[in-house]
XYZ file of C-alpha atoms in Angstrom:
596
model
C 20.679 -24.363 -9.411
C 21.440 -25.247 -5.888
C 21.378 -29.413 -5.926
C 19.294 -29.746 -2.120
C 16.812 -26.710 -3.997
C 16.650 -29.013 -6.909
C 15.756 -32.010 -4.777
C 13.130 -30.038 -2.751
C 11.647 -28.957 -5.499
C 11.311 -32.889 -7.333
C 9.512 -33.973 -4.227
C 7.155 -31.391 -3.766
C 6.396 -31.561 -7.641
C 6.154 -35.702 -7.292
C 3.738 -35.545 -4.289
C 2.016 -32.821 -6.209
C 1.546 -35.114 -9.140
C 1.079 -38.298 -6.808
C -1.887 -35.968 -4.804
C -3.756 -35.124 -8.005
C -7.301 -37.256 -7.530
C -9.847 -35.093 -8.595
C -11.230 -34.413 -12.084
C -10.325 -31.340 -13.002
C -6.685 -32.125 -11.409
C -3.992 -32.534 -13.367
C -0.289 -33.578 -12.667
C 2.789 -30.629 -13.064
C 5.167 -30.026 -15.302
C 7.869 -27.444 -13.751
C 10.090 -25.564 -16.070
C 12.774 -23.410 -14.364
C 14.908 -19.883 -15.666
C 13.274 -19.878 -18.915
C 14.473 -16.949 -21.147
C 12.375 -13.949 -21.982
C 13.458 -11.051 -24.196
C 12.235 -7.940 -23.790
C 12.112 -5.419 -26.692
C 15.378 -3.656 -25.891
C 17.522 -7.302 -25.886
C 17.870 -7.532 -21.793
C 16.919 -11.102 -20.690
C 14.481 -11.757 -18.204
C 14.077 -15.350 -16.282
C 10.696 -17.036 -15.737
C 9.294 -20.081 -14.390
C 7.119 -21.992 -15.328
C 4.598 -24.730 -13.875
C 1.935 -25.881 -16.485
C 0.000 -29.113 -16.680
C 1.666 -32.478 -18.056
C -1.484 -32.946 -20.381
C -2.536 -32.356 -23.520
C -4.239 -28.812 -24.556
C -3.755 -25.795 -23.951
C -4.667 -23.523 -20.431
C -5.513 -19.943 -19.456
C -2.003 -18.165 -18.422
C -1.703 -16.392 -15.094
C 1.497 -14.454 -14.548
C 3.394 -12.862 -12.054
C 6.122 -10.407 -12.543
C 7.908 -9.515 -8.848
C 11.173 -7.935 -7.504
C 10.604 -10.106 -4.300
C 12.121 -13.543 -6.329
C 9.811 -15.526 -7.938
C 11.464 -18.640 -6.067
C 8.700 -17.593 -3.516
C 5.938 -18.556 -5.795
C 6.250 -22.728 -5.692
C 3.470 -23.396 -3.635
C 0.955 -21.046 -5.715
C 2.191 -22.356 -8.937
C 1.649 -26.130 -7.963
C -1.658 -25.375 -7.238
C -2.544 -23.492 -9.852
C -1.389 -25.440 -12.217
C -2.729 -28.576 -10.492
C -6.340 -26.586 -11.461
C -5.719 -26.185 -15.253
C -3.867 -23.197 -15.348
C 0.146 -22.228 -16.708
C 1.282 -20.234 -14.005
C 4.782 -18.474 -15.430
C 6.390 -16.198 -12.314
C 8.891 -13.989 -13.876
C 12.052 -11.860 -12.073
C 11.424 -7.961 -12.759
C 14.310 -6.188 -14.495
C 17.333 -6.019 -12.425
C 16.053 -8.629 -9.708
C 17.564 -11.819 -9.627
C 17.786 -13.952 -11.715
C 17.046 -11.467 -14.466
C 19.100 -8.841 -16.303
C 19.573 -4.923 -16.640
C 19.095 -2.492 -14.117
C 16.473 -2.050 -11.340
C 14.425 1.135 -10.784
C 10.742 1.508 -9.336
C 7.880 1.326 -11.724
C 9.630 2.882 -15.052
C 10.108 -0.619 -16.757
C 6.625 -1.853 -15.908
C 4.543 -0.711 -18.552
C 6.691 -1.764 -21.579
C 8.572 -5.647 -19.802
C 5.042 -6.182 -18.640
C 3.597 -5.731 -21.641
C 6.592 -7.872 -23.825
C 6.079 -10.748 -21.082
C 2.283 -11.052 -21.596
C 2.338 -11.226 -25.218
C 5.369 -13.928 -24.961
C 3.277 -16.044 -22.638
C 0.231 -16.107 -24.805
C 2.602 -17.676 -27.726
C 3.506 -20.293 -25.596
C 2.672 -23.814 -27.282
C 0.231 -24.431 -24.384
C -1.441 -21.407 -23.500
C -5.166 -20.923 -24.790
C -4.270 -17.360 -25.188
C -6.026 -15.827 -22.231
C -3.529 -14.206 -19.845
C -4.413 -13.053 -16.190
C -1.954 -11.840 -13.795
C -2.060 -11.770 -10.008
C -0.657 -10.874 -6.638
C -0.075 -7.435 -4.070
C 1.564 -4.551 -3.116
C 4.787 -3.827 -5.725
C 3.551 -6.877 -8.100
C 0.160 -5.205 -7.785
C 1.993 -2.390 -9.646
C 3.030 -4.377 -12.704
C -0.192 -5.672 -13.361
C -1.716 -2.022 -13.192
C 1.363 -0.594 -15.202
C 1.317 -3.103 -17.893
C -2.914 -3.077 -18.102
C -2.240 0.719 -19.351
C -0.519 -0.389 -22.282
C -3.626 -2.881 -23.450
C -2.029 -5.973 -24.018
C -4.259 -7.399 -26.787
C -3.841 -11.226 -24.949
C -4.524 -9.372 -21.674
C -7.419 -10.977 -20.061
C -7.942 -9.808 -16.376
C -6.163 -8.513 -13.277
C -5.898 -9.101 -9.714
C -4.360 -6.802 -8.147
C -3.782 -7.343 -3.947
C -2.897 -4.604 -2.137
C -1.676 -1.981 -4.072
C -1.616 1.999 -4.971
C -3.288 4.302 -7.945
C -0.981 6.701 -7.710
C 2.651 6.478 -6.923
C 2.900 10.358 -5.281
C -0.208 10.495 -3.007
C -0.846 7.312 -2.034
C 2.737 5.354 -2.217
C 5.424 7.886 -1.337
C 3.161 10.733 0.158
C 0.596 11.096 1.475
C -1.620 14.316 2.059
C 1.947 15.923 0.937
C 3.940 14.107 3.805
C 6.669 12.028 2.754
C 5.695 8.009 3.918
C 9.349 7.902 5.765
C 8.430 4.368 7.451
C 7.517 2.754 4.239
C 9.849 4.392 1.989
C 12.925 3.677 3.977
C 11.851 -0.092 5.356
C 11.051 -1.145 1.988
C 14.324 0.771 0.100
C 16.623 -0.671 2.740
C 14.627 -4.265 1.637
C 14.627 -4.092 -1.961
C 18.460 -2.526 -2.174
C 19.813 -5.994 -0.571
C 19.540 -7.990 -4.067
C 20.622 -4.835 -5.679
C 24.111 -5.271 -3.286
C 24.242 -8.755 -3.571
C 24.259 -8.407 -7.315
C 26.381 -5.393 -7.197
C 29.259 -7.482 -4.839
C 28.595 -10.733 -7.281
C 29.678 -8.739 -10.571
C 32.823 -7.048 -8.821
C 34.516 -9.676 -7.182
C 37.509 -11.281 -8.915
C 40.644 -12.459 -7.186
C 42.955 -11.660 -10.097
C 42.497 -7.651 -9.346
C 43.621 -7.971 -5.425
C 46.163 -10.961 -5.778
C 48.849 -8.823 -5.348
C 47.935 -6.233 -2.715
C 50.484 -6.060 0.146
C 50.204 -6.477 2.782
C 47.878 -9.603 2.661
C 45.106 -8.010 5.491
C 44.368 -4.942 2.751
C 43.125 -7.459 0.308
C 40.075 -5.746 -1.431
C 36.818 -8.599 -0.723
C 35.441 -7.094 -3.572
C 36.578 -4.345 -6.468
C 34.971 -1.117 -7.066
C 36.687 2.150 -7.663
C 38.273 3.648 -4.939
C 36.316 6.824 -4.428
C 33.166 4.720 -4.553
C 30.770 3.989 -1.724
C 28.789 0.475 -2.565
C 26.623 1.094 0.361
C 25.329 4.209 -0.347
C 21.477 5.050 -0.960
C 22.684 6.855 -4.250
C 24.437 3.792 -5.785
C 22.308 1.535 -4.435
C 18.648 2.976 -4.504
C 18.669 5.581 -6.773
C 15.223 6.127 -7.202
C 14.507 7.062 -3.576
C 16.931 10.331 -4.032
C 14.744 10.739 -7.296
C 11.499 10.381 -4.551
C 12.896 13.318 -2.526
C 13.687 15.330 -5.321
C 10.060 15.286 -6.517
C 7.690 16.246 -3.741
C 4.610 17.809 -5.541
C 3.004 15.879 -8.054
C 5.169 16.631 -11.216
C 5.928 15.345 -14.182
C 8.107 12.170 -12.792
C 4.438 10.997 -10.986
C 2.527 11.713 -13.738
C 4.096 9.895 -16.434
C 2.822 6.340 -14.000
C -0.144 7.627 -12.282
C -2.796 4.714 -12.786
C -5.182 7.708 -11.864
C -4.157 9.233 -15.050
C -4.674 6.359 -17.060
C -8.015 4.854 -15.736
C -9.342 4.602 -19.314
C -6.616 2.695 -20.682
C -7.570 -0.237 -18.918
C -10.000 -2.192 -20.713
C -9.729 -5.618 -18.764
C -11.727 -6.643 -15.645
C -10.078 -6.627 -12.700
C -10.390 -8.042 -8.887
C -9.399 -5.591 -6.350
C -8.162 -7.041 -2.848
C -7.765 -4.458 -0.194
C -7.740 -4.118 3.429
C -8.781 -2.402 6.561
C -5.038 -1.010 8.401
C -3.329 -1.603 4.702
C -0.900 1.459 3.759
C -2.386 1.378 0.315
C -6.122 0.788 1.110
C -6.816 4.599 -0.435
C -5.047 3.333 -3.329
C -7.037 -0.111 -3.634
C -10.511 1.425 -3.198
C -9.236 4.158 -5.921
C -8.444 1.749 -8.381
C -11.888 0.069 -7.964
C -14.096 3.345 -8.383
C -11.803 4.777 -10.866
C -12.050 1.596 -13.365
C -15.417 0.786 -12.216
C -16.922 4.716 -13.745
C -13.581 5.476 -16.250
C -12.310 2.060 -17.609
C -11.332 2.424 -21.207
C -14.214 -0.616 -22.445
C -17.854 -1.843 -21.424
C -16.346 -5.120 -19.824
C -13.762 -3.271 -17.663
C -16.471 -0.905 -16.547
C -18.817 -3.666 -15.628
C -16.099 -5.870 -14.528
C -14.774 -4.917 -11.368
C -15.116 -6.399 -8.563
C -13.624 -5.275 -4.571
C -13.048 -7.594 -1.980
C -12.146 -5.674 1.245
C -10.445 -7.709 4.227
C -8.335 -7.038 7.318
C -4.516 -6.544 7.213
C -2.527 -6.734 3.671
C 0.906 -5.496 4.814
C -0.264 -5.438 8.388
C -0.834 -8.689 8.720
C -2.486 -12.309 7.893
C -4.591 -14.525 9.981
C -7.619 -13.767 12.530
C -5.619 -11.665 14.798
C -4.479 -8.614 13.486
C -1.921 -6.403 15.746
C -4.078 -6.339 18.963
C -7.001 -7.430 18.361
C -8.368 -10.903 17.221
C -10.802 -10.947 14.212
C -12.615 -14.249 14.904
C -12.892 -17.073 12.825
C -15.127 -15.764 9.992
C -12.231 -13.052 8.654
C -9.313 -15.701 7.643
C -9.633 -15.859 3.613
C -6.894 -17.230 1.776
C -5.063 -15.020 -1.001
C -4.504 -17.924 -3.286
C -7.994 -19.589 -2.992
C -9.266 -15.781 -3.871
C -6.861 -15.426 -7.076
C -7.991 -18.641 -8.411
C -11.621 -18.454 -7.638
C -11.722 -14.904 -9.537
C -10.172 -16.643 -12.563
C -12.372 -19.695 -12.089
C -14.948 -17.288 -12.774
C -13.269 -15.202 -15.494
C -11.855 -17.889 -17.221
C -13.728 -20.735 -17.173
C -16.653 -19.404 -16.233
C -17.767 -21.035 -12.890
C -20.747 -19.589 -11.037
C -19.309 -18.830 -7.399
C -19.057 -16.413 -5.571
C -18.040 -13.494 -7.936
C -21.480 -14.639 -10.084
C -23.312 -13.248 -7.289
C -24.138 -9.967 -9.546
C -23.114 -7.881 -5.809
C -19.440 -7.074 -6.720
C -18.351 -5.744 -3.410
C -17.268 -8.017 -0.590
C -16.307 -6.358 2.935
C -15.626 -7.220 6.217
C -17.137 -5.437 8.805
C -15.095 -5.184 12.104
C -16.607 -5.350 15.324
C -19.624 -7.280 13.967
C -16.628 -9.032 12.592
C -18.719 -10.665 9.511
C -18.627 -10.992 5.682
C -20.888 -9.029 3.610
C -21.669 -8.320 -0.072
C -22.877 -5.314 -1.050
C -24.069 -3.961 -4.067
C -21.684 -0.942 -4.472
C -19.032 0.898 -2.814
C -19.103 3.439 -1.510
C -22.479 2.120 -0.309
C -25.617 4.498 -1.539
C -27.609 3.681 1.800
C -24.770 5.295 4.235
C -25.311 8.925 5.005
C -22.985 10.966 5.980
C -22.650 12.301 9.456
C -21.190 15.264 10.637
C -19.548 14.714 14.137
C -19.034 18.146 15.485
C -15.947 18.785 17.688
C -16.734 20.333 21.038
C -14.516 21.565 24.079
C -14.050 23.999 27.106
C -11.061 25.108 24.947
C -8.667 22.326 26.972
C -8.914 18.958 24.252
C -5.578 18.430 25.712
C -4.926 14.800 25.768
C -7.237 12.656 27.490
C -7.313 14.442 30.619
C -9.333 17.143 28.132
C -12.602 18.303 27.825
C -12.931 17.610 24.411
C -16.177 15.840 22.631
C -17.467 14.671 19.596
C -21.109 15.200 18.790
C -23.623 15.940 15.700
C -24.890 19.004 17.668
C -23.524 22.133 15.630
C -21.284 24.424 17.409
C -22.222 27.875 18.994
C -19.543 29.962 20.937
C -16.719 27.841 21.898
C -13.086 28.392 22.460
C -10.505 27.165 20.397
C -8.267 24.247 21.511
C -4.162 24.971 20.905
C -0.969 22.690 21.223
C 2.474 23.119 20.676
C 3.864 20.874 18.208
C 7.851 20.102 18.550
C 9.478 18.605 15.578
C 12.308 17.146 18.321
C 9.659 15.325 19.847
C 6.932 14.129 17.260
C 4.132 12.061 18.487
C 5.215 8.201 18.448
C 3.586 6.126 15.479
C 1.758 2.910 17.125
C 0.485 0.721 14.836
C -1.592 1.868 11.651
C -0.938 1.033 8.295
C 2.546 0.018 8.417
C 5.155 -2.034 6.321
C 7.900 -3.044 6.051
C 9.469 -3.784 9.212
C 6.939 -5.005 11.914
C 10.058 -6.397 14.146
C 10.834 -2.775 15.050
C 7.443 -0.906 14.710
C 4.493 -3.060 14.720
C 1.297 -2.734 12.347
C -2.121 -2.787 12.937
C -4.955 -2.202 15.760
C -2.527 -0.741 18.885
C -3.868 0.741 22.111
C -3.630 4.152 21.728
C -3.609 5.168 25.150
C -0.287 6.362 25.669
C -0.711 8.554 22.246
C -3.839 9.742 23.908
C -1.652 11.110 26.881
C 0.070 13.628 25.438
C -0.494 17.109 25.524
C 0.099 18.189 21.856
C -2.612 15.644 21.166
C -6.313 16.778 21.023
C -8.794 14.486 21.834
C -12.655 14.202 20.733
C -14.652 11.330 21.830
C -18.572 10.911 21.875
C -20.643 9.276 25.583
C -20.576 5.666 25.381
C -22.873 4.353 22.166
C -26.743 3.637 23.648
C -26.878 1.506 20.911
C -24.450 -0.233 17.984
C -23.459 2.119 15.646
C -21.839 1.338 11.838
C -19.471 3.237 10.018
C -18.824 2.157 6.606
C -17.227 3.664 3.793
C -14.683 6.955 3.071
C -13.761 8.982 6.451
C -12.689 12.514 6.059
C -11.964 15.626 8.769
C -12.560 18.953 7.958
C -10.962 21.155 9.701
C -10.490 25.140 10.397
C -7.333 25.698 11.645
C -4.349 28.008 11.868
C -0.413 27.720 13.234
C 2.372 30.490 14.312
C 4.107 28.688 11.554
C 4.724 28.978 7.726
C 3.951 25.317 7.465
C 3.245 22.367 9.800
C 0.870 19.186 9.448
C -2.598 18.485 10.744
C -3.173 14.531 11.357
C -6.349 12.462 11.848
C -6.934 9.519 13.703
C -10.169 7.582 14.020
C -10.426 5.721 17.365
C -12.565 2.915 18.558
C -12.593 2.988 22.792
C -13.822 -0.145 24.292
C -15.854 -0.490 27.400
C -12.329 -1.694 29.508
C -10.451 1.520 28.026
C -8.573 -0.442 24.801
C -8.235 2.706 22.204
C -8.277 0.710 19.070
C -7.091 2.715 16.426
C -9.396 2.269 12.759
C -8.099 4.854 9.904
C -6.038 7.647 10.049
C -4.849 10.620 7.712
C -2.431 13.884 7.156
C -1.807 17.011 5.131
C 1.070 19.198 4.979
C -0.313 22.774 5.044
C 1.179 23.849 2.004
C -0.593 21.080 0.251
C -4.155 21.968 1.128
C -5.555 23.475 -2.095
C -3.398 21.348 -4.669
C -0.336 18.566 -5.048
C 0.859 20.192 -7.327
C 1.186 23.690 -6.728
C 2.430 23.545 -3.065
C 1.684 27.415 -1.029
C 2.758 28.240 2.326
C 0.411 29.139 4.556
C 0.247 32.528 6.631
C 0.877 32.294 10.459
C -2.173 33.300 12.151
C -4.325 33.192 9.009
C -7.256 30.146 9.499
C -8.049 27.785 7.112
C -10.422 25.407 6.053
C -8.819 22.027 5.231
C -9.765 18.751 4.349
C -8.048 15.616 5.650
C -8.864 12.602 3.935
C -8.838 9.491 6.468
C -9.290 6.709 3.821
C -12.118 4.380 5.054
C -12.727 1.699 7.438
C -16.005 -0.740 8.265
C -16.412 -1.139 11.693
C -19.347 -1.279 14.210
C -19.046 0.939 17.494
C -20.659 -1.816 19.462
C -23.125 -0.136 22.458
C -20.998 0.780 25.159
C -17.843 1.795 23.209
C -17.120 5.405 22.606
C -16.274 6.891 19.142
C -13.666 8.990 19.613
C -10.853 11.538 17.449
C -7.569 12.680 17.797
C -5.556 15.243 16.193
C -2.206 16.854 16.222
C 0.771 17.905 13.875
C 3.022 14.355 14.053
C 2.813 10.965 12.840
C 6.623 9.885 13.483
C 7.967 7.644 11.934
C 5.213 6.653 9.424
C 5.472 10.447 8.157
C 8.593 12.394 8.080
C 8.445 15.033 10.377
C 7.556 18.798 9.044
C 10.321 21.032 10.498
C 8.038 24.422 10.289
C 10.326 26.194 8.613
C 8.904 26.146 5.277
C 12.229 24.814 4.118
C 12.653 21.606 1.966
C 15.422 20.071 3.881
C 15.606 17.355 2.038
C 18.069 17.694 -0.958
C 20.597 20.749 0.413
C 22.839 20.103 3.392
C 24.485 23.185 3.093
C 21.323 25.040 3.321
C 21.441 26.014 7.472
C 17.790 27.007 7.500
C 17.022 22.941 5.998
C 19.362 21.751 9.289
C 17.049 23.391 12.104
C 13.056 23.212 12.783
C 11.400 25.426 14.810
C 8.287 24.748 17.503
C 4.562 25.687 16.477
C 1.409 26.388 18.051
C -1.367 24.962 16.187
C -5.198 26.187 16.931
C -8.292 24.202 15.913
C -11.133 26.561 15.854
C -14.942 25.199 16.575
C -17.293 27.139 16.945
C -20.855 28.245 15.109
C -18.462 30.452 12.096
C -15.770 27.620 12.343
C -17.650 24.588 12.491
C -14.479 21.705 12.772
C -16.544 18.422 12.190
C -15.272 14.668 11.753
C -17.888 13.456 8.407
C -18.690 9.572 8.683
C -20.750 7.211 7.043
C -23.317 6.203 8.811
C -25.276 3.043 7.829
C -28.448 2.219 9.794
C -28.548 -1.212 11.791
C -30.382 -3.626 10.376
């Protein structure tokens, strides 16, 4: 262990114990790299931080790729409150052994840890686990294998399904997302790689001096390369529909295997929000016991991977959103645990925050029973054309109306700007972005209602349906929902896209017929937000999402395993029609919940 770490860590853990006034505090024990063998022999390393008293304490655990160095602060605090807090290295990350690869080592390490933990000398035998996005994933994949000592879950941030709503989405590969968070994760899986070939011995007696090798691997090898070094994201490629590979770790598919309770923390402009509010409904009507039916509980905020704090890309929150991760985790197991009535005793298991009202409220359900969905018709002169249109939005059905048409161009793909984004907010920023210059293009078609005459709510799941055709075999229809402020600010709320060929079924992918029209659905997620009077609900779509989604070429081709396939190497233009009239009747559906 690095001697100034070592040091950092005794003083934090001394003022720790030195802090510890209240009642129910307790000072910290901190145990570092402890051992854990899995049922195949590899070794994975733990720590642990546990209170220096006599008894034994309910056991949360975290198992992450992201080191679980970054975990002192939680685990001084936690165990400060009467709990062992043991933060464990997944396979093939850090400090622990054997080789890393998404998701397939979840269900079986996460279920060996849990069990070891509850045998520990101090542990009451009650084991929770916590935190988001990838270490959301281990708690989900190891509560499919019922550990019998697994207690409850908290799961922040994080997928259902590892196809539709981690890799792709409405059939569109997540290209941002996948290659932000590959080119992340495959840095420890290089530093290891350099760290296990690099001996001096092997080059000592290359000549001439400047050829000496920094590091030995075999000479036809490439270390950097995504195939040696991420693996699993050819594997991604290789599987577009939903086959087998997904399958085998869908959480969808294994709803009724979970028998524990389980808080759900999502949030509003999160890339897996779909995922987080799936997990909730799907354990909350198909959990595999009476207490994990009964025992879920949703908290939905503002950000996850697009941010923290009041201010979220653009726009600023106000002082009532900021809720701390940590104080949430151990409040739920407060509750769970030891039984304190706060705020998850409420008996209303659904906390959400509403944007533009920008307040906290508990609800009794999700979605909510008392929002009714609203059809918002799209209307235009048959020019939508960017804002300079004549499209509108309205819940007057459609008579005889011409359709609206663009020209989508793979070489130039409408920008991304902001959304649900991760991993790399340095070089495209998350979150609520002005839309505006989006809005200006010409292959984007844009709805938008008269000004709101009075405050308007929509809360809950967002979808588009949508009759439309292309000149093309395939191409993509996307959906964005836009809130337009009084000074022209296009803030942009939820957002959604399907690859043609994947409008009947993941699985079975069929290409569409040029000319043909279609009615297609395009699920948008959700959001909570109040169109304050004045503002202007508006919608856009077109065929492009770029970067976030990879771009569909139009070809019908999969380009993405065969280079020597020429027709995989070109795309081709396509002119997309959205058809709105009284036989095709093109309407955005929102939930509408009445002002109190």
């Amino acid at each position: 262990m690095n001697p100034f770490r070592r040091m950092w860590l005794l003083i934090i853990l001394a003022t720790s114990v030195g802090t510890c006034s209240a009642a129910d505090q307790y000072p910290v024990t901190y145990e570092r790299g402890v051992k854990v063998t899995m049922r195949d022999g590899v070794i994975l390393r733990a720590d642990i931080y546990r209170p220096s008293a006599d008894g034994r304490f309910p056991v949360l655990l975290q198992r992450t790729p992201y080191n679980k160095d970054n975990e002192v602060a939680f685990g001084l605090k936690a165990a400060a409150s009467g709990y062992v807090v043991v933060v464990e290295d997944v396979r093939g990350r850090y400090a622990s052994e054997g080789d890393w690869y998404v998701f397939k080592n979840e269900p079986n390490d996460g279920y060996d840890t849990i069990e070891w933990v509850a045998t520990l000398p101090y542990s009451n035998g009650k084991v929770g686990m916590f935190g988001g996005s990838y270490v959301g994933a281990t708690q989900m994949l190891a509560a499919i294998t019922h550990p019998p000592h697994l207690a409850g879950i908290c799961p922040v941030v994080t997928a259902s399904n590892y196809h539709e709503n981690w890799t792709y989405t409405g059939g569109a590969f997540a290209q941002w997302f996948n290659e932000s968070w590959t080119s992340g994760l495959s840095q420890n899986t290089y530093e290891r790689a350099v760290s296990n070939n690099t001996n001096a011995l092997i080059g000592m007696w290359t000549l001439p001096l400047t050829r000496y090798p920094l590091y030995n691997q075999g000479k036809d090898s490439d270390p950097t390369s995504t195939g040696t070094l991420a693996p699993y994201f050819l594997d991604w490629l290789a599987h577009p529909s939903y086959d087998e590979y997904w399958k085998a770790l869908s959480i969808e598919e294994h709803f009724g295997d979970i028998k524990v309770p389980a808080l759900h923390i999502a949030a509003w402009y999160d890339l897996f929000l779909g995922g987080s509010l799936r997990n909730y409904e799907g354990l909350r009507d198909h959990g595999g016991s009476d207490d994990a039916r009964k025992g879920q509980q949703l908290v939905v905020m503002v950000g996850g991977h697009a941010g923290s704090g009041r201010k979220i890309g653009d726009v600023d929150f106000g002082p009532n959103l900021d809720r701390d991760e940590d104080d949430l985790t151990l409040r739920w197991y407060d509750y769970l645990f030891k039984g304190e009535k706060n705020d998850f005793a409420s008996g209303k298991p659904v906390q959400i925050f509403v944007m533009g009202a920008n307040q906290w409220r508990t609800e009794e359900a999700w979605p909510l029973g008392r929002a009714k969905g609203t059809r918002y018709f799209l209307h235009s002169a048959g020019k939508a054309n960017s804002l300079r249109g004549n499209g509108s939005l309205s819940t007057a059905t459609p008579g005889k109306e011409s359709a609206d048409q663009y020209v989508y161009d793979p070489g130039n793909p409408v920008p991304t700007v902001g959304g649900p984004l991760c991993c790399d907010g340095q070089h495209l920023p998350a979150g609520p972005r002005d839309q505006r210059s989006v809005e200006a293009r010409d292959d984007v078609l844009v709805y938008s209602t008269p000004p709101m005459s009075e405050d308007t709510e929509v809360t809950g799941p967002v979808t588009l349906e949508l009759f439309g055709k292309s000149s093309a075999v395939d191409t993509d229809f996307t959906a964005k929902l836009v809130d337009v402020w009084p000074d022209g600010f296009a803030q942009n709320l939820t957002e959604g896209i399907l690859r043609a060929r994947y409008r009947d079924s993941r699985e079975t992918p069929t290409l569409i017929n040029p000319g043909q029209v279609y009615k297609m659905a395009i699920d948008m997620w959700a959001t909570s937000n109040v169109f304050k009077k004045g503002h202007v609900l508006r919608l856009e779509i077109s065929s492009s999402n770029f970067p976030r989604f990879d771009r569909n070429l139009n070809t019908g081709a999969m380009r993405y395993m065969k280079a020597s396939d020429a027709k995989s190497e070109v795309f081709v233009s396509a002119t997309s029609t959205i058809l709105h009239d009284a036989e095709h009747p093109s309407a955005l559906v929102l939930p509408v919940v009445g002002m109190k």
